[in-house]
Coordinates of C-alpha atoms and ligand atoms in Angstrom, one line a residue:
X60 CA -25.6 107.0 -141.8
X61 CA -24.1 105.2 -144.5
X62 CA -24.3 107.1 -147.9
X63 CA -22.4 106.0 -151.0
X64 CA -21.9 108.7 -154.0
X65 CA -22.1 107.0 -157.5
X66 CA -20.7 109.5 -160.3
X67 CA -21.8 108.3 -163.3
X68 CA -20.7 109.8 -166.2
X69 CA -23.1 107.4 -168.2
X70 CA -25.6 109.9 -167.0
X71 CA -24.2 112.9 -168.7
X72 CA -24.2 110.9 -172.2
X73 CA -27.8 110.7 -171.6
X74 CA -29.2 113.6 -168.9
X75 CA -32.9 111.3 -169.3
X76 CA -31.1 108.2 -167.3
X77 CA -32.8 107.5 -164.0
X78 CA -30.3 107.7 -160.9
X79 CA -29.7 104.5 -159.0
X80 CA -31.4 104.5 -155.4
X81 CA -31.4 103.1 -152.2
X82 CA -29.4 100.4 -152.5
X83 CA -28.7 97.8 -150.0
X84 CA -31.5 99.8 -148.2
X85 CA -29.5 101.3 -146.7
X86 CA -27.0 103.2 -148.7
X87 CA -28.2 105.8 -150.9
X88 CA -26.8 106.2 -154.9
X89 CA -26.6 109.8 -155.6
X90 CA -24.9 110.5 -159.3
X91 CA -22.9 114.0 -158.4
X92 CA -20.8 115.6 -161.7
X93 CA -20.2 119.4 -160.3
X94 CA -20.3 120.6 -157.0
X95 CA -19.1 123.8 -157.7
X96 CA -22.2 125.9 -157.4
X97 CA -24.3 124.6 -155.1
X98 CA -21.1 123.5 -152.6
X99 CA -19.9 127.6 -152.5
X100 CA -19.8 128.7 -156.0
X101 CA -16.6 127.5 -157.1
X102 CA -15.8 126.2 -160.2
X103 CA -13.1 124.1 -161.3
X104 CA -11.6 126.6 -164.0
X105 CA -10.4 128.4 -160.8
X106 CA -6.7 128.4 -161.1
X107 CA -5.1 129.5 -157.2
X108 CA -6.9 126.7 -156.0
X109 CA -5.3 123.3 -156.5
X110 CA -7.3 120.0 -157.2
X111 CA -6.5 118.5 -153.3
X112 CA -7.8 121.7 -152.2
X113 CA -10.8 121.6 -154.4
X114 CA -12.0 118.2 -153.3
X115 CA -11.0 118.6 -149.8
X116 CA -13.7 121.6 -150.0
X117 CA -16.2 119.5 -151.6
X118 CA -15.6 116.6 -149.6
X119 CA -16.0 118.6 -146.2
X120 CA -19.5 120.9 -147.9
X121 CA -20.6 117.4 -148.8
X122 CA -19.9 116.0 -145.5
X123 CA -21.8 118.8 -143.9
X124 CA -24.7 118.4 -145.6
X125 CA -24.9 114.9 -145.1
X126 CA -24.7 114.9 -141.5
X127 CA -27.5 117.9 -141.6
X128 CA -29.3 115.4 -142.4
X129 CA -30.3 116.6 -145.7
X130 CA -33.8 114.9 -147.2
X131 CA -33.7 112.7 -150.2
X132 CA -35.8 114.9 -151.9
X133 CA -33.8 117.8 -151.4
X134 CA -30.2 116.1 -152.4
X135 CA -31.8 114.7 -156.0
X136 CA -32.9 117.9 -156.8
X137 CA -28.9 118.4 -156.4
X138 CA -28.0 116.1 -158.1
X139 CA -30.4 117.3 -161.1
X140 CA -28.7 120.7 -161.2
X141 CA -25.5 118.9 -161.1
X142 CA -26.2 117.0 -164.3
X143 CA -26.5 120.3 -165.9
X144 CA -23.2 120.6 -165.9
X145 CA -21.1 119.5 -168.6
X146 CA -17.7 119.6 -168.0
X147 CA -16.0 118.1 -165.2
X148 CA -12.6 116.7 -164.0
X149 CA -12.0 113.2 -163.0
X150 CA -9.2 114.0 -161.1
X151 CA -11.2 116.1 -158.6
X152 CA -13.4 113.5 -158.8
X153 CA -10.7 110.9 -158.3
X154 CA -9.2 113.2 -155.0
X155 CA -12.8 113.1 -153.5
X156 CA -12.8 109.4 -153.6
X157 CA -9.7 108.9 -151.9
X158 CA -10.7 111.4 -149.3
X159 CA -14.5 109.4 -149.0
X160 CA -13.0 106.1 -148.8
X161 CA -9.9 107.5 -146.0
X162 CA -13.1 108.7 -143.9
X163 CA -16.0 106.0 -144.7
X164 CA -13.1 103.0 -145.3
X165 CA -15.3 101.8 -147.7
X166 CA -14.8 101.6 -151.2
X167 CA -17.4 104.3 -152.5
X168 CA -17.9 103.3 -156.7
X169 CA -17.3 106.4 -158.0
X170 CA -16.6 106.0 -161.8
X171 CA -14.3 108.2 -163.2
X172 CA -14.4 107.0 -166.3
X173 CA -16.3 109.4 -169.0
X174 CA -16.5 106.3 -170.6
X175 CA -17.3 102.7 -170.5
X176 CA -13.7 100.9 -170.5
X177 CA -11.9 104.2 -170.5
X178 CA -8.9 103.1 -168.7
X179 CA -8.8 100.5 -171.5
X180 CA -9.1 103.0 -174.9
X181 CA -8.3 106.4 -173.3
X182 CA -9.8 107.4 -176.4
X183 CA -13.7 108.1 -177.6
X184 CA -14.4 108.1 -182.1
X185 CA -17.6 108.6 -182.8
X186 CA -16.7 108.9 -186.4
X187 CA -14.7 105.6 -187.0
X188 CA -15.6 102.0 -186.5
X189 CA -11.8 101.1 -185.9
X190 CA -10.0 104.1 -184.8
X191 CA -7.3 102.1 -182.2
X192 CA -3.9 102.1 -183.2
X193 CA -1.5 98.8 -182.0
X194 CA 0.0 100.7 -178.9
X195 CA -3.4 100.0 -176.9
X196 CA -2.9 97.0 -176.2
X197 CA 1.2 96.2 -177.0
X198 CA 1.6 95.0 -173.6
X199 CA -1.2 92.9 -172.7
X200 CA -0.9 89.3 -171.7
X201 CA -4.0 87.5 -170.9
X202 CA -6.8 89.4 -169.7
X203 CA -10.6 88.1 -167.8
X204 CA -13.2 90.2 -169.3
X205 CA -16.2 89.5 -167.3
X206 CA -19.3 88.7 -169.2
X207 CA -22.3 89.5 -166.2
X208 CA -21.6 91.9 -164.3
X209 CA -23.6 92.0 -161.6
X210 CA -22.5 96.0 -159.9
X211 CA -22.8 97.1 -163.7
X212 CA -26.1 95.2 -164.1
X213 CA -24.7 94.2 -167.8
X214 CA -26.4 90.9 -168.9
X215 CA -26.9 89.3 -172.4
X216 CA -28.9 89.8 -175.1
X217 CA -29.2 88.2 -178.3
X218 CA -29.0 90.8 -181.2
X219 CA -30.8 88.8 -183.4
X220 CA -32.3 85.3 -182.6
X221 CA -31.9 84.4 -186.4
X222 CA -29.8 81.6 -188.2
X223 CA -26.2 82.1 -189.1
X224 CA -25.3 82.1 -192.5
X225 CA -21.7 82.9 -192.3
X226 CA -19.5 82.5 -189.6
X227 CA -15.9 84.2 -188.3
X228 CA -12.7 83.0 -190.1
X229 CA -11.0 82.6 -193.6
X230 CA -13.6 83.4 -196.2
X231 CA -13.0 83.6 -200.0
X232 CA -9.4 84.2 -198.9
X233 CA -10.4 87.1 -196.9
X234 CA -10.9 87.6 -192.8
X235 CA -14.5 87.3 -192.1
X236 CA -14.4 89.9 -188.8
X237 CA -17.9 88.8 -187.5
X238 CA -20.9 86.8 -188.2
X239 CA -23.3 87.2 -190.1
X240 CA -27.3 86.1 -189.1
X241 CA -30.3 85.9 -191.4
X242 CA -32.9 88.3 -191.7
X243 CA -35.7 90.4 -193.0
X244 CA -35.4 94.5 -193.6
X245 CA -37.2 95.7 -190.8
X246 CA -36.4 93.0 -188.3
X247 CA -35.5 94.3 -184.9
X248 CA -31.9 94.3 -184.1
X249 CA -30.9 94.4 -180.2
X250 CA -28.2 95.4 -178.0
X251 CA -25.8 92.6 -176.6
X252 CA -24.6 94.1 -173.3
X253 CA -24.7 97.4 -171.5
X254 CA -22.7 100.3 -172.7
X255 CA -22.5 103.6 -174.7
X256 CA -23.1 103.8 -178.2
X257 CA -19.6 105.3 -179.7
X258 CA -20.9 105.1 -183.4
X259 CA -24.3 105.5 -185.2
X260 CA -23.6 106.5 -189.0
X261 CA -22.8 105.3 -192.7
X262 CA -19.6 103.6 -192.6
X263 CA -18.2 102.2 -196.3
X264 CA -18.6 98.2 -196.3
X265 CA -20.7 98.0 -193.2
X266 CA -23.5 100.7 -194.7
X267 CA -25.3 102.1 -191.6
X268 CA -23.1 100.4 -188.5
X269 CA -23.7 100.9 -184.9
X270 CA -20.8 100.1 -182.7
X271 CA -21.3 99.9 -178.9
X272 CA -18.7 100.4 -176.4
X273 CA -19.0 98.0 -172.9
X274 CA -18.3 98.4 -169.4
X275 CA -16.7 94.7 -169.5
X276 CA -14.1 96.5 -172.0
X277 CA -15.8 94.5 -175.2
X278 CA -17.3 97.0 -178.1
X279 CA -19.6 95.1 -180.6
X280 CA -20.9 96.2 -184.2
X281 CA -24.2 96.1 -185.7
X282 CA -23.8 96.4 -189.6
X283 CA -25.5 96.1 -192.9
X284 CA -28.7 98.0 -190.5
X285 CA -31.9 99.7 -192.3
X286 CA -32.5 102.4 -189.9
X287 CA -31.0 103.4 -187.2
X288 CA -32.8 103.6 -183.6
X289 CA -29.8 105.3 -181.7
X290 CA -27.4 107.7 -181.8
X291 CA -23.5 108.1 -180.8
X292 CA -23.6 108.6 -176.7
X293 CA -26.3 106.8 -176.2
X294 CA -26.6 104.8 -173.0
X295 CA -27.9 101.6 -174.4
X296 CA -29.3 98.8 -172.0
X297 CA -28.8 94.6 -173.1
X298 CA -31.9 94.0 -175.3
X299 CA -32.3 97.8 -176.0
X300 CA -33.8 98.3 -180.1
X301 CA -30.8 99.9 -181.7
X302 CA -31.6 99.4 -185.3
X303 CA -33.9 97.9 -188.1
X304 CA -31.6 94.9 -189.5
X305 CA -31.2 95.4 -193.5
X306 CA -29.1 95.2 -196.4
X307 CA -27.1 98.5 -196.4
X308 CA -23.7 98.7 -197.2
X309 CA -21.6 96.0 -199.0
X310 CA -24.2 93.3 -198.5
X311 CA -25.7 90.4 -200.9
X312 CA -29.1 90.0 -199.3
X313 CA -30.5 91.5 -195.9
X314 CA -28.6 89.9 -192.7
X315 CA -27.0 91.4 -189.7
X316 CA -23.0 91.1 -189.8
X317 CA -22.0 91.2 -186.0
X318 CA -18.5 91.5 -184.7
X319 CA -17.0 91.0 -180.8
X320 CA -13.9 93.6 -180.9
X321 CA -11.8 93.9 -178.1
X322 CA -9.4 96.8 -178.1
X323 CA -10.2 97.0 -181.7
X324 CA -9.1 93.5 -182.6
X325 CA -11.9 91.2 -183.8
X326 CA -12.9 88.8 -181.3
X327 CA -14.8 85.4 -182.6
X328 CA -18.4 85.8 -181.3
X329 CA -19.3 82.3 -181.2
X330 CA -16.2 81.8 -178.1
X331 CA -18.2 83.9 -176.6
X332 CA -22.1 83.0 -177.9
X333 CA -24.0 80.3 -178.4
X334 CA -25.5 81.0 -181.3
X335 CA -28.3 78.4 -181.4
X336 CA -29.4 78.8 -178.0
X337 CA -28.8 83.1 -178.3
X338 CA -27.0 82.5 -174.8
X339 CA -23.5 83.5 -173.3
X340 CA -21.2 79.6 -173.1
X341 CA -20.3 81.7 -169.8
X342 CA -20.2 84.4 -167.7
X343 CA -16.4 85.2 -168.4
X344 CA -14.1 85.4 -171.1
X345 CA -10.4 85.1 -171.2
X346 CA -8.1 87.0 -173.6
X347 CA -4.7 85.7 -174.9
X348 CA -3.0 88.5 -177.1
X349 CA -1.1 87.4 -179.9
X350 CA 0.7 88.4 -182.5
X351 CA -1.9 90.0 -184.3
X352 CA -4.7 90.3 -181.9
X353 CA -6.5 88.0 -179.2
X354 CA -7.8 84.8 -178.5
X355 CA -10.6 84.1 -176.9
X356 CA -11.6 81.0 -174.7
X357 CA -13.6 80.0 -171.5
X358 CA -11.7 79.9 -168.3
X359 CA -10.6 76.5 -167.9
X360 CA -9.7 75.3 -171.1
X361 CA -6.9 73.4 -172.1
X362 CA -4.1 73.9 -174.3
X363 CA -1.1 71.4 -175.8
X364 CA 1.5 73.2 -177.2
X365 CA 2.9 71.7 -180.3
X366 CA 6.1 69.9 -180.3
X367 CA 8.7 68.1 -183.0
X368 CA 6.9 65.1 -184.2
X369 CA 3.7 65.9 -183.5
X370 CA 0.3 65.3 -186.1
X371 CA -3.4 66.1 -185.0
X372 CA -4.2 62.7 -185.0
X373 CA -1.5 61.9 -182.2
X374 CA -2.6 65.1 -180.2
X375 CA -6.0 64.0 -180.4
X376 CA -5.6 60.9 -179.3
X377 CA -3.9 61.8 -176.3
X378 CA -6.5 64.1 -175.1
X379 CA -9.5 61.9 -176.1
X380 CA -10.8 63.9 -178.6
X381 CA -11.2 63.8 -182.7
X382 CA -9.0 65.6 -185.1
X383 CA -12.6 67.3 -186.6
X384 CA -12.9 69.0 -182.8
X385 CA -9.1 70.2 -183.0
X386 CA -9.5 71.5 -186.4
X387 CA -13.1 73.6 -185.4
X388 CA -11.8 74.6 -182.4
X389 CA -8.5 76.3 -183.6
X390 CA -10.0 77.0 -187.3
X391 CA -7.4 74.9 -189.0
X392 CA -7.7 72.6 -191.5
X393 CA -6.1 68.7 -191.1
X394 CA -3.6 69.2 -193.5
X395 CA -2.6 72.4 -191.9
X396 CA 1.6 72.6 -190.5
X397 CA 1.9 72.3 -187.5
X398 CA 4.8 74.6 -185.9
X399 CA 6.8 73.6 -182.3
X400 CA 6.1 76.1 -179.6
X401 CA 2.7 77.3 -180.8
X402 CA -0.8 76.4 -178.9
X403 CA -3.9 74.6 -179.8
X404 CA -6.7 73.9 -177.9
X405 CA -7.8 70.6 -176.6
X406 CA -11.1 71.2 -175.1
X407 CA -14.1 73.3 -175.9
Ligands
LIG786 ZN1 -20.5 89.5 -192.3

């Protein structure tokens, strides 16, 4: 029999979330945390045993069972006592994988993470909006972060199907992190992807801000909000209510000011959104660090880098396009310079 264990740490965020089962028909999801008690009473606080040990003697108490033949019934009711549990230690859990996937040689999806993206942050603030220090992501390159994610079930959701009144970029010689949409206090404000909500509270500017966290390593904000419908460690679902949209905060007139972060760096929403059609442009994203944070483009678009003697209307010429689309694409303006060796892009 082919049984697959799914630890989901999602679950202890929120004890309420269903378990995933029988997938595949065939392979059965169970979520299990803590196997101390009910697998012989240890716990992992014992000290003379080490962690190989630990999840060698889970493994084979697990193993047992299974081959019993144990009833579905019986092993949720487990897995409900396991989810009691708070604590737990990702590298017993970690050990019991490698051991499962040695036997089964099949890759079981146990997350490890107590967090979505945790390899990613190593870090959870549910008290700032921009807690990340440089060092995160010092030595990243270019990165696909993928958009639907069909094993995490994360697909899209428009926040707020509203018109935008103010979009990312340069604003009144000030960075304009996000973008802002038009509505009415009380309107309903919606989840983007799936995730855990890291933030739910008053936060200067912003007034009452969520800020979710995603598997697909993104985090977004919600700010300016009325009321809040969540609270930090929350597992949030795509088109979940998380807030009344309002006016809180540093705000001239109710509207929802939304920001795409990744790793803390804002991220342009609309190389991401469609904003008139509340869609994704795709169903992945690819992020170029820079000097100061990321770009953000589909997969497949092209780039000319800049050499001597080069003038928009020459590049866009050569690439069949008009020196508007090279200026909205890159947010520069025509009379903006031009320096060798940098990139602009020369398709949407
Ligand atoms: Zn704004």
């Amino acid at each position: 029999m082919l049984i697959k264990i799914y630890v989901s740490f999602a679950s202890v965020l929120n004890k309420k979330e269903e378990m995933n089962l029988a997938k595949n028909g065939i392979a059965t999801v169970f979520c299990i945390l803590f196997l101390g008690n009910i697998l012989g009473g240890e716990g992992f606080e014992t000290t003379e045993v080490s962690k190989e040990g630990l999840a060698l003697s889970y493994f084979d108490a697990l193993k047992e069972k299974f081959e019993k033949g144990v009833g579905k019934q019986d092993l949720l009711h487990l897995v409900d006592s396991l989810l009691e549990k708070e604590s737990v230690d990702p590298e017993i859990l970690s050990l019991l994988n490698t051991k499962i996937n040695e036997t089964y040689g099949d890759p079981w999806p146990i997350d490890t993470n107590p967090y979505p993206a945790h390899n990613l942050y190593h870090s959870w603030n549910t008290l700032l909006p921009h807690p990340y220090k440089n060092d995160i992501c010092s030595h990243d390159s270019e990165s696909t972060v993928c958009l639907t994610d069909q094993y995490m079930d994360c697909g899209y959701n428009h926040p707020f199907k509203g018109v935008v009144t103010s979009r990312f970029g340069w604003r009144d010689g000030r960075h304009h992190n996000g973008i802002d949409i038009d509505l009415v206090r009380g309107d309903t404000v919606v989840n983007a992807f799936r995730g855990v909500v890291r933030l739910a509270k008053w936060t200067g500017g912003y007034g009452r801000t969520v800020v979710v966290r995603h598997h697909n390593g993104l985090e977004t904000i919600y700010a300016h909000l009325y009321k809040f419908l969540v609270k930090a460690g929350d597992v949030v679902d795509p088109g979940q209510a998380i807030g009344r949209g309002g006016n809180s905060g540093a705000s001239r007139g109710s509207h929802l000011h939304f920001e795409t972060r990744y790793k803390g760096k804002p991220v342009n929403p609309e190389s991401l959104i469609d904003f008139k059609r509340f869609k994704l442009l795709s169903d992945s994203l690819v992020l170029r660090k820079t000097k100061s944070g990321f770009v953000a483009f589909q997969p497949g678009t092209l780039f000319h880098k800049i050499k001597g003697g080069d003038y928009l209307y020459k590049i866009a010429n050569q690439y069949g396009i008009t020196v508007n689309q090279i200026c909205k694409w890159n947010g520069i303006k025509r009379n903006t310079i031009l320096i060798a060796g940098r990139e602009l892009k020369v398709s949407k």
